[in-house]
Amino acid sequence: MFARIFTKEEADALLPEIQRVLSQMRQARKELSEVQARLPEARGLERRALEEEARFLLGSLEADARYLASLGVFLKDLDQGLVDFPARLGGEVVFLCWREGEPEVAHYHPLAGGFAQRRPLGEPNPPLPPEERPGERRPGA
């Protein structure tokens, strides 16, 4: 189902790299926005240069997103710095959930849930209702 299942320690070890990539992505997005704002008024060589810069910045954003995916993590929200790590907790596959600014990965949520359903890692892992257990329903069952 997932290319990688993380432990909390493995997720924590990746946080500095994830923070670096998120910062790089935000900078590229800011620069792209500035370039796009200048495009409507630009003409000739200036327009071509801006279009090329926009393509480069888009490519940079896409490459960074692919890099995060290659690490096995899921970028959920660039603005908030929300990242999920597939993990196993109490026999269930869940997402460890981290938000930029938090010192460590300290929360999780069900695969079908999101940030609103996140719970501290120290809480007992209550069983998920059957409709939230991925892969347990068979077609036609």
PDB file of C-alpha atoms in Angstrom:
ATOM      1  CA  MET A   1       0.000   0.000   0.000  1.00  0.00           C
ATOM      2  CA  PHE A   2       2.771   2.438   0.947  1.00  0.00           C
ATOM      3  CA  ALA A   3       6.362   2.446  -0.254  1.00  0.00           C
ATOM      4  CA  ARG A   4       7.565   2.934   3.304  1.00  0.00           C
ATOM      5  CA  ILE A   5       6.209   2.539   6.835  1.00  0.00           C
ATOM      6  CA  PHE A   6       7.875   4.861   9.345  1.00  0.00           C
ATOM      7  CA  THR A   7       8.632   4.564  13.009  1.00  0.00           C
ATOM      8  CA  LYS A   8       8.331   7.740  15.061  1.00  0.00           C
ATOM      9  CA  GLU A   9      12.125   7.861  15.303  1.00  0.00           C
ATOM     10  CA  GLU A  10      12.546   7.592  11.523  1.00  0.00           C
ATOM     11  CA  ALA A  11       9.984  10.363  10.991  1.00  0.00           C
ATOM     12  CA  ASP A  12      11.688  12.602  13.565  1.00  0.00           C
ATOM     13  CA  ALA A  13      15.064  12.033  11.874  1.00  0.00           C
ATOM     14  CA  LEU A  14      13.668  13.356   8.569  1.00  0.00           C
ATOM     15  CA  LEU A  15      12.266  16.587  10.012  1.00  0.00           C
ATOM     16  CA  PRO A  16      15.332  18.795   9.338  1.00  0.00           C
ATOM     17  CA  GLU A  17      15.364  17.721   5.675  1.00  0.00           C
ATOM     18  CA  ILE A  18      11.612  18.201   5.350  1.00  0.00           C
ATOM     19  CA  GLN A  19      11.879  21.688   6.875  1.00  0.00           C
ATOM     20  CA  ARG A  20      14.618  22.563   4.378  1.00  0.00           C
ATOM     21  CA  VAL A  21      12.513  21.391   1.426  1.00  0.00           C
ATOM     22  CA  LEU A  22       9.365  23.165   2.675  1.00  0.00           C
ATOM     23  CA  SER A  23      11.309  26.421   3.001  1.00  0.00           C
ATOM     24  CA  GLN A  24      12.734  25.983  -0.497  1.00  0.00           C
ATOM     25  CA  MET A  25       9.248  25.275  -1.881  1.00  0.00           C
ATOM     26  CA  ARG A  26       7.745  28.345  -0.232  1.00  0.00           C
ATOM     27  CA  GLN A  27      10.525  30.527  -1.647  1.00  0.00           C
ATOM     28  CA  ALA A  28       9.977  29.128  -5.161  1.00  0.00           C
ATOM     29  CA  ARG A  29       6.219  29.649  -4.843  1.00  0.00           C
ATOM     30  CA  LYS A  30       6.734  33.261  -3.712  1.00  0.00           C
ATOM     31  CA  GLU A  31       9.076  33.961  -6.619  1.00  0.00           C
ATOM     32  CA  LEU A  32       6.650  32.281  -9.038  1.00  0.00           C
ATOM     33  CA  SER A  33       3.829  34.490  -7.792  1.00  0.00           C
ATOM     34  CA  GLU A  34       5.972  37.589  -8.335  1.00  0.00           C
ATOM     35  CA  VAL A  35       6.886  36.478 -11.865  1.00  0.00           C
ATOM     36  CA  GLN A  36       3.257  35.705 -12.712  1.00  0.00           C
ATOM     37  CA  ALA A  37       2.204  39.153 -11.478  1.00  0.00           C
ATOM     38  CA  ARG A  38       4.668  40.776 -13.897  1.00  0.00           C
ATOM     39  CA  LEU A  39       3.747  38.643 -16.925  1.00  0.00           C
ATOM     40  CA  PRO A  40       0.570  40.459 -18.083  1.00  0.00           C
ATOM     41  CA  GLU A  41       2.475  43.725 -18.648  1.00  0.00           C
ATOM     42  CA  ALA A  42       5.644  42.202 -20.084  1.00  0.00           C
ATOM     43  CA  ARG A  43       6.415  42.190 -23.790  1.00  0.00           C
ATOM     44  CA  GLY A  44       9.082  40.792 -26.084  1.00  0.00           C
ATOM     45  CA  LEU A  45      12.313  39.545 -24.534  1.00  0.00           C
ATOM     46  CA  GLU A  46      11.219  40.473 -21.025  1.00  0.00           C
ATOM     47  CA  ARG A  47       8.080  38.319 -21.412  1.00  0.00           C
ATOM     48  CA  ARG A  48      10.094  35.383 -22.745  1.00  0.00           C
ATOM     49  CA  ALA A  49      12.528  35.662 -19.839  1.00  0.00           C
ATOM     50  CA  LEU A  50       9.666  35.770 -17.327  1.00  0.00           C
ATOM     51  CA  GLU A  51       7.963  32.771 -18.956  1.00  0.00           C
ATOM     52  CA  GLU A  52      11.214  30.819 -18.788  1.00  0.00           C
ATOM     53  CA  GLU A  53      11.678  31.766 -15.140  1.00  0.00           C
ATOM     54  CA  ALA A  54       8.099  30.696 -14.393  1.00  0.00           C
ATOM     55  CA  ARG A  55       8.733  27.307 -16.064  1.00  0.00           C
ATOM     56  CA  PHE A  56      11.929  26.878 -14.045  1.00  0.00           C
ATOM     57  CA  LEU A  57      10.170  27.713 -10.760  1.00  0.00           C
ATOM     58  CA  LEU A  58       7.264  25.368 -11.534  1.00  0.00           C
ATOM     59  CA  GLY A  59       9.755  22.628 -12.331  1.00  0.00           C
ATOM     60  CA  SER A  60      11.537  23.290  -9.063  1.00  0.00           C
ATOM     61  CA  LEU A  61       8.275  22.996  -7.109  1.00  0.00           C
ATOM     62  CA  GLU A  62       7.381  19.770  -8.899  1.00  0.00           C
ATOM     63  CA  ALA A  63      10.853  18.324  -8.292  1.00  0.00           C
ATOM     64  CA  ASP A  64      10.660  19.142  -4.580  1.00  0.00           C
ATOM     65  CA  ALA A  65       7.192  17.534  -4.350  1.00  0.00           C
ATOM     66  CA  ARG A  66       8.534  14.405  -6.105  1.00  0.00           C
ATOM     67  CA  TYR A  67      11.515  14.369  -3.750  1.00  0.00           C
ATOM     68  CA  LEU A  68       9.250  14.409  -0.690  1.00  0.00           C
ATOM     69  CA  ALA A  69       7.174  11.613  -2.230  1.00  0.00           C
ATOM     70  CA  SER A  70      10.375   9.628  -2.870  1.00  0.00           C
ATOM     71  CA  LEU A  71      11.138   9.868   0.845  1.00  0.00           C
ATOM     72  CA  GLY A  72       7.767   8.200   1.475  1.00  0.00           C
ATOM     73  CA  VAL A  73       6.083  11.221   3.080  1.00  0.00           C
ATOM     74  CA  PHE A  74       2.910  13.027   2.072  1.00  0.00           C
ATOM     75  CA  LEU A  75       2.858  16.822   1.908  1.00  0.00           C
ATOM     76  CA  LYS A  76      -0.687  17.767   2.900  1.00  0.00           C
ATOM     77  CA  ASP A  77      -0.444  21.564   3.148  1.00  0.00           C
ATOM     78  CA  LEU A  78       2.557  23.679   2.199  1.00  0.00           C
ATOM     79  CA  ASP A  79       1.262  26.815   3.937  1.00  0.00           C
ATOM     80  CA  GLN A  80       0.880  25.086   7.306  1.00  0.00           C
ATOM     81  CA  GLY A  81       3.774  22.699   6.741  1.00  0.00           C
ATOM     82  CA  LEU A  82       1.579  19.630   7.271  1.00  0.00           C
ATOM     83  CA  VAL A  83       3.284  16.335   6.500  1.00  0.00           C
ATOM     84  CA  ASP A  84       2.048  12.772   7.036  1.00  0.00           C
ATOM     85  CA  PHE A  85       4.167   9.652   7.490  1.00  0.00           C
ATOM     86  CA  PRO A  86       2.588   6.211   7.008  1.00  0.00           C
ATOM     87  CA  ALA A  87       3.119   4.194  10.190  1.00  0.00           C
ATOM     88  CA  ARG A  88       1.796   1.225  12.111  1.00  0.00           C
ATOM     89  CA  LEU A  89       0.265   1.921  15.497  1.00  0.00           C
ATOM     90  CA  GLY A  90      -1.406  -0.752  17.573  1.00  0.00           C
ATOM     91  CA  GLY A  91      -1.778  -3.038  14.574  1.00  0.00           C
ATOM     92  CA  GLU A  92      -3.423  -0.337  12.446  1.00  0.00           C
ATOM     93  CA  VAL A  93      -1.816   1.564   9.603  1.00  0.00           C
ATOM     94  CA  VAL A  94      -2.179   5.279  10.369  1.00  0.00           C
ATOM     95  CA  PHE A  95      -0.497   8.532   9.443  1.00  0.00           C
ATOM     96  CA  LEU A  96       1.940  10.100  11.860  1.00  0.00           C
ATOM     97  CA  CYS A  97       1.069  13.761  11.524  1.00  0.00           C
ATOM     98  CA  TRP A  98       3.526  16.632  11.886  1.00  0.00           C
ATOM     99  CA  ARG A  99       3.026  20.368  11.499  1.00  0.00           C
ATOM    100  CA  GLU A 100       5.975  22.673  10.948  1.00  0.00           C
ATOM    101  CA  GLY A 101       6.948  24.367  14.177  1.00  0.00           C
ATOM    102  CA  GLU A 102       6.376  21.254  16.275  1.00  0.00           C
ATOM    103  CA  PRO A 103       9.665  19.962  17.734  1.00  0.00           C
ATOM    104  CA  GLU A 104       8.889  16.320  16.928  1.00  0.00           C
ATOM    105  CA  VAL A 105       6.264  14.029  15.449  1.00  0.00           C
ATOM    106  CA  ALA A 106       3.799  13.696  18.313  1.00  0.00           C
ATOM    107  CA  HIS A 107       0.409  13.053  16.676  1.00  0.00           C
ATOM    108  CA  TYR A 108      -1.325  10.587  14.399  1.00  0.00           C
ATOM    109  CA  HIS A 109      -4.638  10.242  12.606  1.00  0.00           C
ATOM    110  CA  PRO A 110      -6.476   7.473  10.722  1.00  0.00           C
ATOM    111  CA  LEU A 111      -5.726   7.060   7.026  1.00  0.00           C
ATOM    112  CA  ALA A 112      -9.226   8.235   6.159  1.00  0.00           C
ATOM    113  CA  GLY A 113      -8.997  11.171   8.562  1.00  0.00           C
ATOM    114  CA  GLY A 114      -7.056  14.352   8.463  1.00  0.00           C
ATOM    115  CA  PHE A 115      -5.661  17.050  10.685  1.00  0.00           C
ATOM    116  CA  ALA A 116      -9.018  17.490  12.445  1.00  0.00           C
ATOM    117  CA  GLN A 117      -8.915  13.842  13.608  1.00  0.00           C
ATOM    118  CA  ARG A 118      -5.345  13.872  14.859  1.00  0.00           C
ATOM    119  CA  ARG A 119      -4.616  12.609  18.354  1.00  0.00           C
ATOM    120  CA  PRO A 120      -1.502  12.658  20.534  1.00  0.00           C
ATOM    121  CA  LEU A 121       0.697   9.583  20.172  1.00  0.00           C
ATOM    122  CA  GLY A 122       0.468   8.905  23.907  1.00  0.00           C
ATOM    123  CA  GLU A 123      -3.295   8.320  23.722  1.00  0.00           C
ATOM    124  CA  PRO A 124      -4.517   4.760  23.415  1.00  0.00           C
ATOM    125  CA  ASN A 125      -5.319   3.870  19.830  1.00  0.00           C
ATOM    126  CA  PRO A 126      -9.088   3.242  19.846  1.00  0.00           C
ATOM    127  CA  PRO A 127     -10.253   0.807  17.177  1.00  0.00           C
ATOM    128  CA  LEU A 128     -11.457   2.502  14.021  1.00  0.00           C
ATOM    129  CA  PRO A 129     -15.040   2.045  12.888  1.00  0.00           C
ATOM    130  CA  PRO A 130     -15.265  -0.530  10.047  1.00  0.00           C
ATOM    131  CA  GLU A 131     -15.871   2.163   7.395  1.00  0.00           C
ATOM    132  CA  GLU A 132     -12.514   3.782   8.264  1.00  0.00           C
ATOM    133  CA  ARG A 133     -10.451   0.569   8.015  1.00  0.00           C
ATOM    134  CA  PRO A 134      -8.893   0.559   4.570  1.00  0.00           C
ATOM    135  CA  GLY A 135      -8.700  -2.803   2.868  1.00  0.00           C
ATOM    136  CA  GLU A 136     -11.000  -4.633   5.256  1.00  0.00           C
ATOM    137  CA  ARG A 137     -14.038  -4.438   3.020  1.00  0.00           C
ATOM    138  CA  ARG A 138     -14.146  -6.796   0.134  1.00  0.00           C
ATOM    139  CA  PRO A 139     -16.049  -5.895  -3.026  1.00  0.00           C
ATOM    140  CA  GLY A 140     -19.518  -7.380  -2.902  1.00  0.00           C
ATOM    141  CA  ALA A 141     -19.277  -8.088   0.829  1.00  0.00           C
TER     142      ALA A 141
END
